[in-house]
Short mmCIF file of C-alpha atoms and ligand atoms in Angstrom, two decimals:
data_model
loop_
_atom_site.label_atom_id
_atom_site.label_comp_id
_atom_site.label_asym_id
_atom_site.label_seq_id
_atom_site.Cartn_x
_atom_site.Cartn_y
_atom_site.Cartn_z
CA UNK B 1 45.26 -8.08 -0.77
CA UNK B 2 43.49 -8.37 -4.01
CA UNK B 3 43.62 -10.88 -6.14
CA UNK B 4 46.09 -9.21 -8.92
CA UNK B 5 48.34 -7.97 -6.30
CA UNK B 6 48.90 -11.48 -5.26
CA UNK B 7 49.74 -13.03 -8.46
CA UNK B 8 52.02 -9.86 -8.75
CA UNK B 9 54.00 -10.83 -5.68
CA UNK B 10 54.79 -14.26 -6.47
CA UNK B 11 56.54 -14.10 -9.87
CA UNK B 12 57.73 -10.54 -9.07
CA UNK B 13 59.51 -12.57 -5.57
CA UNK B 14 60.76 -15.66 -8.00
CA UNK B 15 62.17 -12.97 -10.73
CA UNK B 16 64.17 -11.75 -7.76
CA UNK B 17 65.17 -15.59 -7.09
CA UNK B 18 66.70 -15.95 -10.67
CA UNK B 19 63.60 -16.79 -12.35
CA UNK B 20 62.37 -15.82 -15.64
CA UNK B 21 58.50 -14.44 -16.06
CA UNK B 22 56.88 -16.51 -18.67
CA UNK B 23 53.29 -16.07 -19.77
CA UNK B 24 50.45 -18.41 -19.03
CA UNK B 25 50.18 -21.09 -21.78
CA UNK B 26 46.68 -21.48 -23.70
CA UNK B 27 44.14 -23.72 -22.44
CA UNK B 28 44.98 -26.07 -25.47
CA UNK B 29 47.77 -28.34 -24.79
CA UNK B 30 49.04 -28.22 -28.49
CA UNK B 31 52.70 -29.85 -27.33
CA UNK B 32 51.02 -32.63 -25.43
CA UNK B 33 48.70 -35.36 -27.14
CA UNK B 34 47.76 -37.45 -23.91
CA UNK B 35 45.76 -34.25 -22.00
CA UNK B 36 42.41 -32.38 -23.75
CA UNK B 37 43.53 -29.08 -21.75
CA UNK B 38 46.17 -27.58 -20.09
CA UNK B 39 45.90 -29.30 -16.35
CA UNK B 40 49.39 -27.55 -14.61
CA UNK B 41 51.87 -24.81 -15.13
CA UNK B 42 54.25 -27.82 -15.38
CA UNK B 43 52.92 -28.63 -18.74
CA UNK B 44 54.39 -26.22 -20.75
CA UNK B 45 57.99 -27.70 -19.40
CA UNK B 46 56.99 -31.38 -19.95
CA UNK B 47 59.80 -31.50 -22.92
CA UNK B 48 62.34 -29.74 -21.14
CA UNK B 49 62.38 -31.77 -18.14
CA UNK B 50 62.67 -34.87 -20.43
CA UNK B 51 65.57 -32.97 -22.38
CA UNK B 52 63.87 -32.80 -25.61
CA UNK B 53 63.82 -29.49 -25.94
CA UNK B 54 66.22 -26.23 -24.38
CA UNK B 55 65.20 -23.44 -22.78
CA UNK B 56 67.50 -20.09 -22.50
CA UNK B 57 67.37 -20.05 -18.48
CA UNK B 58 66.75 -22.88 -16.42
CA UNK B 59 64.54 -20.85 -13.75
CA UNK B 60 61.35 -20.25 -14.41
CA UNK B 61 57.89 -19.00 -12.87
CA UNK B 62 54.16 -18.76 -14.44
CA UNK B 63 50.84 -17.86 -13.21
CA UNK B 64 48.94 -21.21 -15.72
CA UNK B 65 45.33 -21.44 -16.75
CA UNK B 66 44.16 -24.77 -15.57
CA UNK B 67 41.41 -26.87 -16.49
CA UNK B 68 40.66 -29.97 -14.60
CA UNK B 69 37.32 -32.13 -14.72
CA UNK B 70 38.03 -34.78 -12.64
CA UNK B 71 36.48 -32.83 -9.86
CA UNK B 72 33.27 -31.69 -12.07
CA UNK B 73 30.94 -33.78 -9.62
CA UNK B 74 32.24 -31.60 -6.66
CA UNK B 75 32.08 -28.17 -8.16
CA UNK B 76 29.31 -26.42 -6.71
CA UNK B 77 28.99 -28.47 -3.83
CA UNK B 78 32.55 -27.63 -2.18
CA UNK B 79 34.24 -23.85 -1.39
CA UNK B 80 37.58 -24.84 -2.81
CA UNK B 81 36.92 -26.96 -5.67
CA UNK B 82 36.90 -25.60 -9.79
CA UNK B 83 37.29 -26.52 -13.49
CA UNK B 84 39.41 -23.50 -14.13
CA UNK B 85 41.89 -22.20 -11.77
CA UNK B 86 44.87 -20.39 -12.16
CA UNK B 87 48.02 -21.75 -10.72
CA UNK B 88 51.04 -20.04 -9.73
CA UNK B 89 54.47 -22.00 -10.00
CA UNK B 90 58.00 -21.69 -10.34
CA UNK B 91 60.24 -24.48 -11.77
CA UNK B 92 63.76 -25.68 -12.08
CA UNK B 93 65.03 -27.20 -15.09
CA UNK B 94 67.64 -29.44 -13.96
CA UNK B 95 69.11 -26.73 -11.66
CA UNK B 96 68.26 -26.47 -7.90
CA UNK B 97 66.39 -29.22 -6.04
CA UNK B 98 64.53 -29.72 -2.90
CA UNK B 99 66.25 -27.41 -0.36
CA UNK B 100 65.92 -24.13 -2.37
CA UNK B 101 62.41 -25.26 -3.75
CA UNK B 102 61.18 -25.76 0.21
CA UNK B 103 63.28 -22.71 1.57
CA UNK B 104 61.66 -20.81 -1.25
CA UNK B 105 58.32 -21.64 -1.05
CA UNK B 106 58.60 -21.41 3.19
CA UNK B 107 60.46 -17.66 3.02
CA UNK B 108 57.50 -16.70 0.09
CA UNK B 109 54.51 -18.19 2.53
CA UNK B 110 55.79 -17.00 5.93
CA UNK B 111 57.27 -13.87 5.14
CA UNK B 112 55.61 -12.54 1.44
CA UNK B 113 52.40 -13.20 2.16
CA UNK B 114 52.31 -13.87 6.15
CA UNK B 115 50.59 -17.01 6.36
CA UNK B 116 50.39 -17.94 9.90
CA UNK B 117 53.34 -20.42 10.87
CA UNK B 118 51.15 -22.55 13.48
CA UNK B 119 48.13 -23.33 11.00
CA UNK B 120 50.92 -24.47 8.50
CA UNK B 121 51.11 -28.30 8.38
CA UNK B 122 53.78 -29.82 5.74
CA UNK B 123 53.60 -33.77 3.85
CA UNK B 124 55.95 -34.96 2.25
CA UNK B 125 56.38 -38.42 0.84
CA UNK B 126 57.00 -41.53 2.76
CA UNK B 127 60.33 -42.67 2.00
CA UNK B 128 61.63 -38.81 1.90
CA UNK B 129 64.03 -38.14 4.55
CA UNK B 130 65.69 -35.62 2.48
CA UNK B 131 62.56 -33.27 2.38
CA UNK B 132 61.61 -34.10 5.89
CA UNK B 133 64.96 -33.28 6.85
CA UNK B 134 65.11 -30.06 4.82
CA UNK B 135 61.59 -29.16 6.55
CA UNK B 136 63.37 -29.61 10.05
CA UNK B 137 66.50 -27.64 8.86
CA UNK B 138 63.91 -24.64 8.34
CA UNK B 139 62.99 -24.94 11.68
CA UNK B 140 59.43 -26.77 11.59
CA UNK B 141 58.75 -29.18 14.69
CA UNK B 142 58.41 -33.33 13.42
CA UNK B 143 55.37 -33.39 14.47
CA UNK B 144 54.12 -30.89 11.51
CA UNK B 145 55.35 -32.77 8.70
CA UNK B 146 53.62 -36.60 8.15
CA UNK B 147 54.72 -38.98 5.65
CA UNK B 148 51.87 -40.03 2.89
CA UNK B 149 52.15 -42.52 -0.30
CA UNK B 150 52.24 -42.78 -3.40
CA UNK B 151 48.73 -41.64 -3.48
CA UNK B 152 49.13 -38.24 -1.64
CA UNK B 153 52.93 -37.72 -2.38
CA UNK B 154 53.89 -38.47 -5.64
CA UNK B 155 52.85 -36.70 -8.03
CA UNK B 156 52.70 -37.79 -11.88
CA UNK B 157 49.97 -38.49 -15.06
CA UNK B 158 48.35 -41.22 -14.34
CA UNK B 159 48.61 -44.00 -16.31
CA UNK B 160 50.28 -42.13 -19.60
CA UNK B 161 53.88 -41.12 -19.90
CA UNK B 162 55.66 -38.22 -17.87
CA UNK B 163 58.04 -36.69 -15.87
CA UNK B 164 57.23 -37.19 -11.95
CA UNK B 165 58.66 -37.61 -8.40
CA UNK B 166 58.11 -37.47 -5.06
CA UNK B 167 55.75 -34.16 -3.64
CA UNK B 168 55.36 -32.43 -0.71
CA UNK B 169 52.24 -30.07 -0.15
CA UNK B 170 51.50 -27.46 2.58
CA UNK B 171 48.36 -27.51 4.18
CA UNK B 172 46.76 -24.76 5.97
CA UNK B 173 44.33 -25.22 8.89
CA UNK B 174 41.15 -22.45 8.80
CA UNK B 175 39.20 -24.14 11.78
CA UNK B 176 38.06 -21.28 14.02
CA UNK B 177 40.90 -21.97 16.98
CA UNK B 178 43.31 -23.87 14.04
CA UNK B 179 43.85 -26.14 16.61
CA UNK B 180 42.83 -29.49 14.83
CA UNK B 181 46.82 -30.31 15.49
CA UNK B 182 47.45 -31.73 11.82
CA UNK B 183 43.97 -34.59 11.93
CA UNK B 184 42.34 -32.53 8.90
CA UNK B 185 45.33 -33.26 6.36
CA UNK B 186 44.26 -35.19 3.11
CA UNK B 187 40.79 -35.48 4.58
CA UNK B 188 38.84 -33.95 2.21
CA UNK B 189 38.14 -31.08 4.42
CA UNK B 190 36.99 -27.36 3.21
CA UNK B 191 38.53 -26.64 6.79
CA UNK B 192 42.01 -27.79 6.05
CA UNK B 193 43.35 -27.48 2.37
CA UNK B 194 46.13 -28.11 0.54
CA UNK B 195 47.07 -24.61 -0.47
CA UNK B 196 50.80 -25.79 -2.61
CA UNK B 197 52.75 -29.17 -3.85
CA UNK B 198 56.59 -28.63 -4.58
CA UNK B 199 57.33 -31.66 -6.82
CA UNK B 200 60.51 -33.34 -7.29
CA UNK B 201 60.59 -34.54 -10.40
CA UNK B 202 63.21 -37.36 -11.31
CA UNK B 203 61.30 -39.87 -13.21
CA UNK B 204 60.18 -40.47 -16.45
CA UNK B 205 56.92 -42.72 -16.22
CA UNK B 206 55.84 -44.90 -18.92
CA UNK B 207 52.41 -45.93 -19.86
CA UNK B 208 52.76 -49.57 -18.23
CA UNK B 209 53.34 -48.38 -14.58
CA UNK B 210 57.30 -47.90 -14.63
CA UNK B 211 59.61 -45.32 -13.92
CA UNK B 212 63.11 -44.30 -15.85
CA UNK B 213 65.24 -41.95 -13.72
CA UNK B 214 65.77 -38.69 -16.06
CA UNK B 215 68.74 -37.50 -16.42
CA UNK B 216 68.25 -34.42 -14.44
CA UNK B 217 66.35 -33.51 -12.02
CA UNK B 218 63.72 -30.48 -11.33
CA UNK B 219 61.45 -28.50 -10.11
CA UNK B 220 57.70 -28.34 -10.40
CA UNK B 221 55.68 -26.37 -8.05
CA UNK B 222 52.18 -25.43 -8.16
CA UNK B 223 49.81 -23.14 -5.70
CA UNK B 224 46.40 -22.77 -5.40
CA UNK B 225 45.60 -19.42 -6.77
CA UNK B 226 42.61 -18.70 -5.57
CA UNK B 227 42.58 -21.51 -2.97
CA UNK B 228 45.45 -18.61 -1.41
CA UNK B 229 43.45 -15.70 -2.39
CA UNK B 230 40.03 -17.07 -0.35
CA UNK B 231 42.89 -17.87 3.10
CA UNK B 232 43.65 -14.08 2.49
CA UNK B 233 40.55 -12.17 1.79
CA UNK B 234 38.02 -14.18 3.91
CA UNK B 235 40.30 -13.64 6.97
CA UNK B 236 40.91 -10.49 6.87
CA UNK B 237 44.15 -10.86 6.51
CA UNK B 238 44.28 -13.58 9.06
CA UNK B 239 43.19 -11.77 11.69
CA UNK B 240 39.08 -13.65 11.63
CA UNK B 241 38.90 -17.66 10.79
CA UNK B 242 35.46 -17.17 12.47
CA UNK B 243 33.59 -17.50 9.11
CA UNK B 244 34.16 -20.45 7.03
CA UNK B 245 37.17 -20.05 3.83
CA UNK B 246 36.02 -19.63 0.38
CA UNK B 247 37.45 -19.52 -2.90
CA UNK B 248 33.98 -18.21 -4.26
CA UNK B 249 34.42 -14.85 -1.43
CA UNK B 250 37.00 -13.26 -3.34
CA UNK B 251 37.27 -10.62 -5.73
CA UNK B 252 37.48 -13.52 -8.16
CA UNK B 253 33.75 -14.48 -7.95
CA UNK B 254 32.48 -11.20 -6.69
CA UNK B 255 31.84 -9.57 -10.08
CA UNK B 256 29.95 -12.57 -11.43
CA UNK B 257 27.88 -13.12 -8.43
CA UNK B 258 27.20 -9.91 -8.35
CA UNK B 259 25.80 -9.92 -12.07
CA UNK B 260 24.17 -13.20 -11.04
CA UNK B 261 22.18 -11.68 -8.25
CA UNK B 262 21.41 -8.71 -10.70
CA UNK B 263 19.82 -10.83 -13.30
CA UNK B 264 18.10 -13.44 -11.26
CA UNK B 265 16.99 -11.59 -8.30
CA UNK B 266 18.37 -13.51 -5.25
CA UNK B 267 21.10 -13.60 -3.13
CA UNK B 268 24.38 -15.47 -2.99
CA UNK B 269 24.13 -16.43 1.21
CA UNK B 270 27.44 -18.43 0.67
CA UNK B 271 26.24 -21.86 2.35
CA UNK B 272 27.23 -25.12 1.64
CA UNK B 273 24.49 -28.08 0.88
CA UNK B 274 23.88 -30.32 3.60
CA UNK B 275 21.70 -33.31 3.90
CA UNK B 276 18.02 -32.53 2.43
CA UNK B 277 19.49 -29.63 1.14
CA UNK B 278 17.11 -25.94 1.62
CA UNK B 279 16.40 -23.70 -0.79
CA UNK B 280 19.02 -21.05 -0.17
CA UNK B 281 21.50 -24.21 -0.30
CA UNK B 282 20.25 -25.01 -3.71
CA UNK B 283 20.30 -21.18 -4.66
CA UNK B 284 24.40 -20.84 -3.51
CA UNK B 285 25.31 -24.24 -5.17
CA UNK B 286 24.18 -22.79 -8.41
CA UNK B 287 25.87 -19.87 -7.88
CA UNK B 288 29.10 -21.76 -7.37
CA UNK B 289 28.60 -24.17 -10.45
CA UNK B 290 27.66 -21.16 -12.31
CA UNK B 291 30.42 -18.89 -11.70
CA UNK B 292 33.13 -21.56 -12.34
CA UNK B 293 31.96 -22.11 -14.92
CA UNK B 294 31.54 -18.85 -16.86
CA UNK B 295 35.36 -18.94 -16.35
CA UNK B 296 35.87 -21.90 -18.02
CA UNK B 297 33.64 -21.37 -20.79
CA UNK B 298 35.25 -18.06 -21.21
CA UNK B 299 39.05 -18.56 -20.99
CA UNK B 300 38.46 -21.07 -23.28
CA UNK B 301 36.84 -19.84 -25.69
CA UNK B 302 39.34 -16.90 -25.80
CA UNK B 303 41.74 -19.84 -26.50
CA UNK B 304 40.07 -20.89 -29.53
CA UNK B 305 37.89 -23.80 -27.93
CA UNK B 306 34.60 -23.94 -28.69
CA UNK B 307 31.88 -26.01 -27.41
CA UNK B 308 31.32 -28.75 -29.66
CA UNK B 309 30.60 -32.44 -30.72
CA UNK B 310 33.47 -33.90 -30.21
CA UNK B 311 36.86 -34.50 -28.05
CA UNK B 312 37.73 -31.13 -26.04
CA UNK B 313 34.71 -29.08 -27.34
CA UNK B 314 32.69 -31.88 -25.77
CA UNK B 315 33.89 -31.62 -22.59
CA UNK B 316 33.32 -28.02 -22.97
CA UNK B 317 29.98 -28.02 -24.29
CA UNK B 318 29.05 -30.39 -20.95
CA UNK B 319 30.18 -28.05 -19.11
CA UNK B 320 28.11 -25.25 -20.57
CA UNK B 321 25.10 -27.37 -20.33
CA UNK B 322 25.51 -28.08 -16.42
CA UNK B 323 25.96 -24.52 -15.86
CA UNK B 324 22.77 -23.84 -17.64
CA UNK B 325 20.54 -26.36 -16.25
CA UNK B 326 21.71 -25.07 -12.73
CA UNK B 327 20.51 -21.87 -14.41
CA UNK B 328 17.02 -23.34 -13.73
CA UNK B 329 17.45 -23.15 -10.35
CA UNK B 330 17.92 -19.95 -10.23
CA UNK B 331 14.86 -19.34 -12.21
CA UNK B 332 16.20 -19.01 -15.73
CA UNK B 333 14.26 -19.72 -18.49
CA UNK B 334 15.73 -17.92 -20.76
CA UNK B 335 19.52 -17.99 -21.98
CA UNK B 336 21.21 -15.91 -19.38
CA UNK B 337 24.68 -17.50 -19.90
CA UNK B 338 25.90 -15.27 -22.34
CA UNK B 339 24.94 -12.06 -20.38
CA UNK B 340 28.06 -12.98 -17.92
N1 LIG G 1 52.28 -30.11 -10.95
C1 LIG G 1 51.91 -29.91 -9.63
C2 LIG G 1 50.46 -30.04 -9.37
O1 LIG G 1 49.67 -30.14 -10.30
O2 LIG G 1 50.07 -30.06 -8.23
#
């Protein structure tokens, strides 16, 4: 399935669910001073979850431009990690809760897109009964949903103000056999990924560490666009998890690398560096950097940030400068950025 049919099929199935298509918002958060870019579909609801402002339905579902750096040091080096993604959500404004967000998101996974029940392993947080409970009700064994804290399981802005809650994430397991019986969850595995978080939001947090309940409470979701898309097209369809997962072997990254290979003369072999990395390691980790982060560079740009001296067009112009010094490895001398 390529990549546009999947977006297609997840807001097309929430519009049948009640849910209003909205468009992606721009990569600059103009509604919300404490983040340089947009970092969630949830974003664009931030005021409505807190009440401040109404919206005309109270279902909703996006596909958001995201742009995270937090990760920045592992782009490149990982198959799954980016500084622009897009990520598909739906959300309930202080409508329906945890059972139709998880019987949702299970009937969308399992019988949309066919994800394979047995390499499907579920969190939720610690002190959650309700969702674990909800997760048994659907008809998932105990011992495929663990309990993780605050770290893993509750999602919220850290250390500024916001709504948040308790989470639970689906994993998916893309060992060869998929047999690694739940070990690989939240450990920072390429072979075991967290592919979606359904949030529970019911807290307002405040800058000094404490939560206010809100007076509703919603739903935030948020899935792995192309995190999805590389579980799809680099199994064929899950029908080979003999080669390793990657969000860089999809039709997302294809184009560029192709380009890439075009202008510099190698070849994308899709490895990953080890220790003392080789040559053709080097050559693929510049590919990924590279590739990332034309997308960046580009969707923001298009959203009216430019690289720059200060604050967000910093961070952006960083970002343009790592891509081109892993340029170098490639063999670029010249600019070659702009030819993407
Ligand atoms: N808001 C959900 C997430 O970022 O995972």
């Amino acid at each position: 399935m390529k990549t546009d049919e999947i977006r297609e099929k997840y807001l097309s199935f929430y519009e049948t669910k009640g849910h209003t298509r909205c468009e992606s918002d721009v990569l600059v958060p103009t509604w919300d001073p404490s983040v340089l870019f947009t970092p969630a579909g949830m974003n664009p609801f931030k005021d409505h979850f807190l009440g401040k402002v109404k919206l005309d339905f109270t279902r909703a579902t996006s596909s958001q431009k995201c742009l995270r750096t937090g990760d920045i040091d592992n782009v490149g080096r990982t198959s799954y990690h980016h500084t622009f993604f897009e990520m598909l959500g739906n959300f309930s404004v202080g409508e329906y809760f945890k059972e139709e967000a998880i019987g949702y998101a299970w009937e969308f996974i399992t019988e949309s897109l066919k994800l394979p029940k047995d390499r499907l392993w579920i969190t939720v947080y610690l002190e959650d009964d309700e969702a674990f409970d909800m997760w048994r009700r659907i008809g998932l064994p105990e011992e495929r949903i663990s309990r993780w804290g605050e770290k893993e399981n509750f999602w919220g802005p850290v250390g500024a103000e916001g709504p948040c809650g308790p989470c639970s994430e689906l994993h998916i397991d893309l060992t060869p056999e998929g047999d690694t019986k739940g070990s690989l969850v939240n450990a920072d595995s390429g072979q075991c990924i967290e592919i979606w978080n359904l949030v529970f939001i019911q807290y307002n947090a405040n800058p000094d560490g404490t939560f206010v309940p809100l007076a509703a409470r919603h739903v935030d979701t948020g899935m792995g666009f192309e995190r999805v898309a590389a579980v799809m097209q680099s199994t064929n369809g899950f029908s080979d998890f003999s080669r390793p997962v990657s969000n860089y072997d999809t039709d997302v990254f294809s184009p560029i690398f192709a380009e890439l290979e075009k202008l510099s003369g190698k070849k994308y072999a899709a490895t990953l560096p080890g220790p003392g990395q080789t040559g053709q390691e080097k050559t693929d980790t510049a590919f990924r950097v590279i590739g990332d982060h034309i997308r960046t560079l580009s969707f923001s740009i298009a959203d009216g940030i430019q690289p720059g001296n200060t604050d967000r067009n910093y961070v952006l112009r960083r970002i343009l400068r790592r891509a081109v010094r892993y340029g170098r490895t490639l063999g670029f001398h010249e600019p070659f950025f702009f030819k993407l």
